[in-house]
Amino acid sequence: TLGALCGAVLLILVYPFTDSVSIAFDRELPALVSGFHPSERGPEGYFAWTERRAALRLPGLDRRMSWGCAVDLHGGRPDPSTLPTITFEVDGVASASIKAANGFHRSSFQVPASQGRRGATLAIVSDRTFTPGPGDPRELGVMVRSFSCAPEPGSIVVPPRAARGAAALAAAALGIALGLTGITAGIAAGGTVFLA
């Protein structure tokens, strides 16, 4: 019981300090991301091309407050007249639109608050794509170097229920394991709190 309580409470206390969400393109992309081609390395660092629509699913996002998201993107077109218009969507609804430019530039959009709801699907949609050539049949939208979201300043973000349950269960299991070793109750309790 002590382990379960400590696991859940400590997660709630620590979670607001690590509440931003970011995608790193210098490694394999997480399963919550779709519509991105594998990462590449260029003169300005790592990036990934999008398809026509690239999305990030955040099932546990705390929607009691709004979130600000920023994307570093590059149009990647030799002919500027072919640069696409990019629409940022939140749960399938347009949040902002911009004209892509050559050269990496930061664009931002908002994820509005939605009381009583958790989670969001964020998307980058290009109104036009291109194919590099016969040897590379990929459908390319824009190059993305970074993607991050943070809650509005002053917000206290609460972890998802599933995360609280997992933290409680893991700490409870550690407490049971320590208790079964035969050490004194005080040492087992102290070890459980420490490990939690």
Coordinates of N, CA and C in Angstrom, one line a residue:
T1 N 0.8 -1.2 0.0 CA 0.0 0.0 0.0 C 0.9 1.2 0.0
L2 N 1.9 1.2 0.8 CA 2.8 2.4 0.9 C 3.5 2.6 -0.5
G3 N 3.9 1.5 -1.1 CA 4.6 1.6 -2.4 C 3.6 2.2 -3.5
A4 N 2.4 1.7 -3.5 CA 1.4 2.2 -4.5 C 1.1 3.7 -4.3
L5 N 0.9 4.1 -3.0 CA 0.7 5.5 -2.7 C 1.8 6.4 -3.1
C6 N 3.0 6.0 -2.7 CA 4.2 6.8 -3.1 C 4.4 6.9 -4.6
G7 N 4.3 5.7 -5.3 CA 4.4 5.8 -6.7 C 3.5 6.8 -7.4
A8 N 2.2 6.7 -7.1 CA 1.3 7.7 -7.7 C 1.5 9.1 -7.3
V9 N 1.8 9.3 -6.0 CA 2.0 10.7 -5.5 C 3.2 11.3 -6.1
L10 N 4.3 10.6 -6.1 CA 5.6 11.1 -6.6 C 5.5 11.4 -8.1
L11 N 4.8 10.6 -8.8 CA 4.6 10.9 -10.3 C 3.9 12.2 -10.4
I12 N 2.8 12.4 -9.7 CA 2.0 13.6 -9.8 C 2.9 14.8 -9.4
L13 N 3.8 14.7 -8.4 CA 4.6 15.8 -8.0 C 5.7 16.1 -9.0
V14 N 6.3 15.1 -9.7 CA 7.4 15.3 -10.6 C 6.9 15.6 -12.0
Y15 N 5.8 15.1 -12.4 CA 5.3 15.2 -13.8 C 5.3 16.7 -14.3
P16 N 4.8 17.7 -13.6 CA 4.8 19.0 -14.1 C 6.2 19.6 -14.5
F17 N 7.2 19.0 -14.0 CA 8.6 19.5 -14.4 C 9.1 18.9 -15.7
T18 N 8.4 17.9 -16.2 CA 8.7 17.3 -17.5 C 7.5 17.2 -18.4
D19 N 6.8 18.3 -18.4 CA 5.5 18.3 -19.1 C 5.5 18.6 -20.6
S20 N 6.7 19.0 -21.1 CA 6.7 19.4 -22.6 C 6.8 18.1 -23.4
V21 N 6.4 18.2 -24.6 CA 6.4 17.0 -25.5 C 7.3 17.4 -26.7
S22 N 8.3 16.6 -27.1 CA 9.1 17.0 -28.2 C 9.5 15.7 -29.0
I23 N 9.7 15.9 -30.3 CA 10.1 14.8 -31.1 C 11.5 15.0 -31.6
A24 N 12.4 14.1 -31.4 CA 13.8 14.2 -31.9 C 13.9 13.4 -33.2
F25 N 14.5 14.0 -34.2 CA 14.6 13.4 -35.5 C 16.0 12.8 -35.7
D26 N 16.8 12.7 -34.7 CA 18.1 12.1 -34.8 C 18.1 10.6 -34.4
R27 N 17.0 10.0 -34.3 CA 16.8 8.6 -33.9 C 15.5 8.1 -34.6
E28 N 15.3 6.8 -34.3 CA 14.0 6.2 -34.9 C 12.8 6.9 -34.2
L29 N 11.8 7.2 -35.1 CA 10.7 7.9 -34.6 C 9.8 7.0 -33.8
P30 N 9.1 7.5 -32.7 CA 8.2 6.7 -31.9 C 7.0 6.2 -32.6
A31 N 6.4 5.2 -32.1 CA 5.2 4.6 -32.7 C 4.0 5.6 -32.8
L32 N 4.0 6.6 -31.9 CA 2.9 7.6 -31.9 C 3.0 8.6 -33.1
V33 N 4.0 8.5 -33.9 CA 4.2 9.3 -35.1 C 3.9 8.6 -36.3
S34 N 3.2 9.2 -37.3 CA 2.9 8.6 -38.6 C 3.1 9.6 -39.7
G35 N 3.3 9.2 -40.9 CA 3.4 10.1 -42.0 C 4.7 10.8 -42.2
F36 N 5.8 10.3 -41.5 CA 7.1 10.8 -41.7 C 8.0 9.8 -42.3
H37 N 8.8 10.2 -43.3 CA 9.8 9.2 -43.9 C 11.0 9.1 -42.9
P38 N 11.8 8.1 -43.0 CA 12.9 7.9 -42.1 C 13.8 9.2 -42.0
S39 N 14.4 9.4 -40.8 CA 15.2 10.6 -40.6 C 16.4 10.6 -41.5
E40 N 16.9 11.8 -41.9 CA 18.1 12.0 -42.7 C 18.9 13.1 -42.0
R41 N 20.2 13.1 -42.5 CA 21.1 14.1 -41.9 C 21.5 15.0 -43.0
G42 N 21.4 16.3 -42.8 CA 21.8 17.3 -43.8 C 22.7 18.3 -43.2
P43 N 23.1 19.4 -43.9 CA 24.1 20.4 -43.4 C 23.6 21.1 -42.1
E44 N 22.2 21.1 -41.9 CA 21.7 21.8 -40.7 C 21.2 20.8 -39.7
G45 N 21.7 19.6 -39.7 CA 21.3 18.6 -38.7 C 20.3 17.6 -39.2
Y46 N 19.7 16.9 -38.3 CA 18.8 15.8 -38.7 C 17.4 16.4 -38.9
F47 N 16.7 15.7 -39.9 CA 15.3 16.1 -40.2 C 14.6 14.9 -40.8
A48 N 13.3 15.0 -41.0 CA 12.5 14.0 -41.7 C 11.6 14.7 -42.6
W49 N 11.4 14.1 -43.8 CA 10.4 14.6 -44.8 C 9.0 14.1 -44.3
T50 N 8.0 14.9 -44.5 CA 6.7 14.4 -44.2 C 6.1 13.9 -45.5
E51 N 5.0 13.1 -45.4 CA 4.2 12.7 -46.5 C 3.2 13.9 -46.7
R52 N 2.1 13.7 -47.4 CA 1.1 14.8 -47.5 C 0.6 15.2 -46.1
R53 N 0.4 14.1 -45.3 CA -0.1 14.4 -43.9 C 0.8 13.6 -42.9
A54 N 1.3 14.3 -42.0 CA 2.1 13.7 -40.9 C 1.4 14.0 -39.6
A55 N 1.4 13.0 -38.7 CA 0.6 13.2 -37.5 C 1.3 12.7 -36.2
L56 N 1.0 13.3 -35.1 CA 1.5 12.9 -33.8 C 0.3 12.7 -32.9
R57 N 0.2 11.4 -32.4 CA -0.9 11.1 -31.5 C -0.4 11.2 -30.0
L58 N -1.1 12.0 -29.2 CA -0.8 12.2 -27.8 C -2.0 11.8 -27.0
P59 N -2.2 10.5 -26.8 CA -3.4 10.0 -26.1 C -3.6 10.5 -24.7
G60 N -2.6 10.8 -23.9 CA -2.7 11.2 -22.6 C -2.6 12.7 -22.3
L61 N -2.6 13.5 -23.4 CA -2.3 14.9 -23.2 C -3.4 15.6 -22.3
D62 N -3.0 16.3 -21.3 CA -3.9 17.0 -20.4 C -4.5 18.2 -21.1
R63 N -5.8 18.2 -21.4 CA -6.4 19.2 -22.2 C -7.2 20.3 -21.3
R64 N -6.9 20.3 -20.0 CA -7.5 21.3 -19.1 C -7.0 22.7 -19.5
M65 N -5.8 22.7 -20.1 CA -5.2 24.0 -20.5 C -4.8 23.9 -22.0
S66 N -4.6 25.1 -22.6 CA -4.1 25.1 -24.0 C -2.6 24.8 -24.0
W67 N -2.2 24.3 -25.1 CA -0.8 24.0 -25.4 C -0.3 24.8 -26.6
G68 N 0.9 25.3 -26.5 CA 1.6 25.9 -27.6 C 2.6 25.0 -28.3
C69 N 2.4 24.8 -29.6 CA 3.3 23.9 -30.3 C 4.2 24.7 -31.3
A70 N 5.4 24.2 -31.6 CA 6.3 24.9 -32.5 C 6.9 23.8 -33.4
V71 N 7.0 24.1 -34.7 CA 7.6 23.2 -35.7 C 8.6 23.9 -36.5
D72 N 9.8 23.4 -36.6 CA 10.8 23.9 -37.5 C 10.7 23.2 -38.8
L73 N 10.3 23.9 -39.8 CA 10.2 23.2 -41.1 C 10.8 24.0 -42.3
H74 N 11.0 23.3 -43.4 CA 11.7 23.8 -44.5 C 10.9 23.3 -45.8
G75 N 10.6 24.2 -46.7 CA 9.8 23.8 -47.9 C 10.6 22.8 -48.8
G76 N 11.9 23.0 -48.9 CA 12.7 22.1 -49.7 C 12.4 22.0 -51.2
R77 N 12.1 23.2 -51.8 CA 11.7 23.2 -53.2 C 12.7 24.1 -53.9
P78 N 13.3 23.6 -55.0 CA 14.2 24.5 -55.8 C 13.5 25.7 -56.4
D79 N 12.2 25.4 -56.8 CA 11.4 26.5 -57.4 C 10.5 27.0 -56.3
P80 N 10.7 28.3 -55.8 CA 9.8 28.8 -54.8 C 8.3 28.9 -55.1
S81 N 8.0 28.9 -56.4 CA 6.6 29.0 -56.8 C 5.9 27.7 -56.5
T82 N 6.6 26.6 -56.2 CA 6.0 25.3 -55.9 C 5.9 25.0 -54.4
L83 N 6.3 26.0 -53.6 CA 6.3 25.8 -52.1 C 4.8 25.6 -51.7
P84 N 4.6 24.6 -50.8 CA 3.2 24.3 -50.4 C 2.7 25.2 -49.2
T85 N 1.4 25.2 -49.1 CA 0.8 25.8 -47.9 C 0.6 24.7 -46.9
I86 N 1.0 25.0 -45.7 CA 1.0 24.0 -44.6 C -0.1 24.3 -43.6
T87 N -1.0 23.4 -43.3 CA -2.0 23.5 -42.4 C -1.7 22.7 -41.1
F88 N -1.8 23.3 -40.0 CA -1.6 22.5 -38.7 C -3.0 22.2 -38.2
E89 N -3.2 20.9 -38.0 CA -4.5 20.4 -37.5 C -4.5 19.9 -36.1
V90 N -5.5 20.1 -35.3 CA -5.7 19.5 -34.0 C -7.0 18.7 -34.0
D91 N -6.9 17.4 -33.9 CA -8.1 16.5 -34.0 C -8.9 16.7 -35.2
G92 N -8.1 16.9 -36.4 CA -8.8 17.0 -37.7 C -9.3 18.4 -38.0
V93 N -9.2 19.4 -37.1 CA -9.6 20.8 -37.3 C -8.4 21.7 -37.5
A94 N -8.5 22.5 -38.5 CA -7.4 23.4 -38.8 C -7.2 24.4 -37.7
S95 N -5.9 24.5 -37.2 CA -5.6 25.5 -36.2 C -4.9 26.7 -36.7
A96 N -4.0 26.5 -37.7 CA -3.3 27.6 -38.3 C -2.8 27.1 -39.7
S97 N -2.5 28.1 -40.6 CA -2.0 27.8 -41.9 C -0.8 28.8 -42.2
I98 N 0.2 28.3 -42.9 CA 1.3 29.1 -43.3 C 1.8 28.7 -44.7
K99 N 2.5 29.6 -45.3 CA 3.1 29.3 -46.6 C 4.5 28.8 -46.2
A100 N 4.9 27.6 -46.7 CA 6.3 27.1 -46.4 C 7.3 28.0 -47.1
A101 N 8.5 28.1 -46.6 CA 9.6 28.8 -47.2 C 10.8 27.9 -47.3
N102 N 11.7 28.3 -48.1 CA 13.0 27.5 -48.2 C 13.8 28.0 -47.1
G103 N 14.5 27.1 -46.4 CA 15.3 27.5 -45.2 C 14.4 27.1 -44.0
F104 N 15.0 26.5 -43.0 CA 14.3 26.2 -41.8 C 13.8 27.4 -41.1
H105 N 12.5 27.4 -40.7 CA 11.9 28.5 -40.0 C 10.9 27.9 -39.0
R106 N 10.7 28.6 -37.9 CA 9.8 28.1 -36.8 C 8.4 28.6 -37.1
S107 N 7.4 27.7 -37.0 CA 6.0 28.0 -37.1 C 5.3 27.5 -35.9
S108 N 4.3 28.2 -35.4 CA 3.6 27.8 -34.2 C 2.1 27.7 -34.4
F109 N 1.5 26.9 -33.5 CA 0.0 26.8 -33.5 C -0.4 26.4 -32.1
Q110 N -1.7 26.6 -31.8 CA -2.2 26.3 -30.5 C -3.1 25.0 -30.5
V111 N -3.0 24.3 -29.4 CA -3.9 23.2 -29.1 C -4.9 23.8 -28.0
P112 N -6.1 24.0 -28.4 CA -7.0 24.7 -27.4 C -7.4 23.8 -26.3
A113 N -7.7 24.4 -25.2 CA -8.2 23.6 -24.0 C -9.5 22.9 -24.3
S114 N -9.7 21.8 -23.7 CA -11.0 21.1 -24.0 C -11.3 20.3 -22.7
Q115 N -12.1 21.0 -21.8 CA -12.4 20.4 -20.5 C -13.1 19.0 -20.6
G116 N -12.6 18.2 -19.6 CA -13.2 16.8 -19.6 C -12.7 15.9 -20.6
R117 N -11.6 16.3 -21.3 CA -11.0 15.5 -22.3 C -9.5 15.3 -22.2
R118 N -9.0 14.2 -22.6 CA -7.6 13.9 -22.7 C -7.2 13.5 -24.0
G119 N -6.0 13.9 -24.4 CA -5.5 13.4 -25.7 C -5.7 14.4 -26.9
A120 N -4.9 14.3 -27.9 CA -5.0 15.1 -29.1 C -4.2 14.4 -30.2
T121 N -4.7 14.6 -31.4 CA -3.9 14.2 -32.6 C -3.5 15.5 -33.3
L122 N -2.2 15.7 -33.5 CA -1.7 16.9 -34.1 C -1.2 16.5 -35.5
A123 N -1.5 17.3 -36.5 CA -1.1 17.0 -37.9 C -0.5 18.1 -38.6
I124 N 0.4 17.8 -39.5 CA 1.0 18.8 -40.4 C 0.6 18.3 -41.8
V125 N -0.2 19.2 -42.5 CA -0.8 18.8 -43.8 C -0.2 19.7 -44.9
S126 N 0.4 19.2 -45.9 CA 0.9 19.9 -47.1 C -0.2 19.9 -48.2
D127 N -0.5 21.1 -48.8 CA -1.5 21.1 -49.8 C -1.0 20.6 -51.2
R128 N 0.4 20.5 -51.3 CA 1.0 19.9 -52.4 C 2.3 19.1 -52.1
T129 N 2.5 18.1 -52.8 CA 3.7 17.3 -52.5 C 4.5 17.1 -53.9
F130 N 5.7 16.5 -53.8 CA 6.4 16.3 -55.0 C 7.1 15.0 -54.9
T131 N 7.5 14.4 -56.0 CA 8.3 13.2 -56.0 C 9.7 13.5 -56.5
P132 N 10.8 13.2 -55.8 CA 12.1 13.6 -56.2 C 12.5 13.1 -57.6
G133 N 12.1 11.9 -58.0 CA 12.5 11.5 -59.3 C 12.3 10.0 -59.5
P134 N 12.6 9.4 -60.6 CA 12.3 8.0 -60.9 C 13.0 7.0 -59.9
G135 N 14.2 7.4 -59.4 CA 14.9 6.6 -58.4 C 14.4 6.8 -57.0
D136 N 13.5 7.7 -56.8 CA 13.0 8.0 -55.4 C 11.5 8.3 -55.5
P137 N 10.6 7.3 -55.4 CA 9.2 7.6 -55.7 C 8.5 8.1 -54.5
R138 N 9.2 8.5 -53.4 CA 8.5 9.0 -52.2 C 7.7 10.3 -52.5
E139 N 6.5 10.4 -51.8 CA 5.7 11.6 -51.9 C 6.2 12.5 -50.7
L140 N 6.7 13.6 -51.1 CA 7.4 14.5 -50.0 C 6.6 15.8 -49.8
G141 N 6.4 16.1 -48.6 CA 5.7 17.3 -48.2 C 6.7 18.4 -47.9
V142 N 7.1 18.5 -46.6 CA 8.1 19.4 -46.1 C 9.1 18.7 -45.2
M143 N 10.2 19.3 -45.0 CA 11.2 18.8 -44.1 C 11.0 19.3 -42.7
V144 N 11.0 18.5 -41.7 CA 10.8 18.9 -40.3 C 12.0 18.6 -39.5
R145 N 12.5 19.6 -38.7 CA 13.7 19.4 -37.9 C 13.4 19.3 -36.4
S146 N 12.3 19.9 -36.0 CA 11.9 19.7 -34.6 C 10.4 19.9 -34.5
F147 N 9.8 19.3 -33.5 CA 8.4 19.4 -33.2 C 8.2 19.3 -31.7
S148 N 7.7 20.4 -31.1 CA 7.5 20.4 -29.6 C 6.3 21.1 -29.2
C149 N 5.7 20.7 -28.1 CA 4.5 21.4 -27.5 C 4.8 21.5 -26.0
A150 N 4.3 22.6 -25.5 CA 4.4 22.9 -24.0 C 3.1 23.5 -23.6
P151 N 2.7 23.3 -22.3 CA 1.4 23.8 -21.8 C 1.6 25.3 -21.6
E152 N 0.4 26.0 -21.5 CA 0.4 27.5 -21.3 C 1.1 27.8 -20.0
P153 N 1.9 28.9 -19.9 CA 2.6 29.2 -18.7 C 1.7 29.2 -17.4
G154 N 2.3 28.7 -16.3 CA 1.5 28.7 -15.1 C 0.6 27.5 -14.9
S155 N 0.5 26.6 -15.9 CA -0.4 25.5 -15.8 C 0.3 24.4 -15.0
I156 N -0.5 23.6 -14.3 CA -0.1 22.4 -13.6 C -0.7 21.2 -14.3
V157 N 0.2 20.5 -15.0 CA -0.2 19.3 -15.8 C -0.3 18.1 -14.9
V158 N -1.4 17.3 -15.1 CA -1.6 16.1 -14.3 C -1.3 14.9 -15.2
P159 N -0.6 13.9 -14.8 CA -0.3 12.7 -15.6 C -1.6 11.9 -15.9
P160 N -1.6 11.2 -17.0 CA -2.8 10.4 -17.4 C -3.0 9.3 -16.3
R161 N -4.3 8.9 -16.2 CA -4.7 7.9 -15.2 C -3.9 6.6 -15.4
A162 N -3.7 6.2 -16.6 CA -2.9 5.0 -16.9 C -1.5 5.1 -16.3
A163 N -0.9 6.2 -16.5 CA 0.5 6.4 -16.0 C 0.5 6.4 -14.4
R164 N -0.5 7.0 -13.8 CA -0.6 7.0 -12.4 C -0.8 5.5 -11.9
G165 N -1.6 4.8 -12.6 CA -1.9 3.4 -12.2 C -0.6 2.5 -12.4
A166 N 0.1 2.8 -13.5 CA 1.4 2.0 -13.7 C 2.4 2.3 -12.6
A167 N 2.5 3.6 -12.3 CA 3.5 4.0 -11.3 C 3.1 3.4 -9.9
A168 N 1.9 3.4 -9.6 CA 1.4 2.8 -8.3 C 1.7 1.3 -8.3
L169 N 1.4 0.6 -9.4 CA 1.5 -0.8 -9.5 C 3.0 -1.2 -9.4
A170 N 3.9 -0.5 -10.1 CA 5.3 -0.8 -10.1 C 5.9 -0.6 -8.7
A171 N 5.5 0.5 -8.0 CA 6.1 0.8 -6.7 C 5.5 -0.2 -5.7
A172 N 4.2 -0.6 -5.9 CA 3.6 -1.7 -5.0 C 4.4 -3.0 -5.1
A173 N 4.7 -3.4 -6.4 CA 5.4 -4.6 -6.6 C 6.8 -4.6 -5.9
L174 N 7.5 -3.4 -6.0 CA 8.8 -3.3 -5.4 C 8.6 -3.4 -3.9
G175 N 7.6 -2.8 -3.3 CA 7.3 -2.9 -1.9 C 7.1 -4.3 -1.4
I176 N 6.3 -5.1 -2.2 CA 6.0 -6.5 -1.9 C 7.3 -7.3 -1.9
A177 N 8.1 -7.1 -3.0 CA 9.4 -7.8 -3.1 C 10.3 -7.5 -2.0
L178 N 10.4 -6.3 -1.5 CA 11.2 -6.0 -0.4 C 10.7 -6.6 0.9
G179 N 9.4 -6.6 1.0 CA 8.7 -7.2 2.2 C 9.0 -8.7 2.3
L180 N 9.0 -9.3 1.2 CA 9.2 -10.8 1.2 C 10.7 -11.2 1.4
T181 N 11.6 -10.3 1.4 CA 13.0 -10.6 1.6 C 13.3 -10.9 3.1
G182 N 12.4 -10.6 4.0 CA 12.6 -10.9 5.4 C 13.3 -9.7 6.2
I183 N 13.5 -8.6 5.5 CA 14.1 -7.5 6.2 C 13.1 -6.9 7.2
T184 N 13.5 -6.0 8.1 CA 12.6 -5.4 9.0 C 11.6 -4.5 8.3
A185 N 10.5 -4.3 8.9 CA 9.4 -3.5 8.3 C 9.9 -2.1 8.0
G186 N 10.7 -1.5 8.9 CA 11.1 -0.1 8.7 C 12.1 0.0 7.5
I187 N 13.0 -0.9 7.4 CA 13.9 -0.9 6.2 C 13.1 -1.2 4.9
A188 N 12.1 -2.1 5.0 CA 11.3 -2.4 3.8 C 10.5 -1.1 3.4
A189 N 10.0 -0.4 4.4 CA 9.2 0.8 4.1 C 10.1 1.9 3.5
G190 N 11.3 2.1 4.1 CA 12.2 3.1 3.6 C 12.7 2.8 2.2
G191 N 13.0 1.5 2.0 CA 13.4 1.1 0.7 C 12.4 1.3 -0.4
T192 N 11.1 1.0 0.0 CA 10.0 1.2 -0.9 C 9.8 2.6 -1.3
V193 N 9.9 3.5 -0.3 CA 9.8 5.0 -0.6 C 10.9 5.4 -1.5
F194 N 12.2 4.9 -1.2 CA 13.3 5.3 -2.0 C 13.2 4.9 -3.4
L195 N 12.8 3.6 -3.6 CA 12.7 3.1 -5.0 C 11.5 3.7 -5.7
A196 N 10.4 4.0 -5.0 CA 9.3 4.7 -5.6 C 9.7 6.1 -6.2

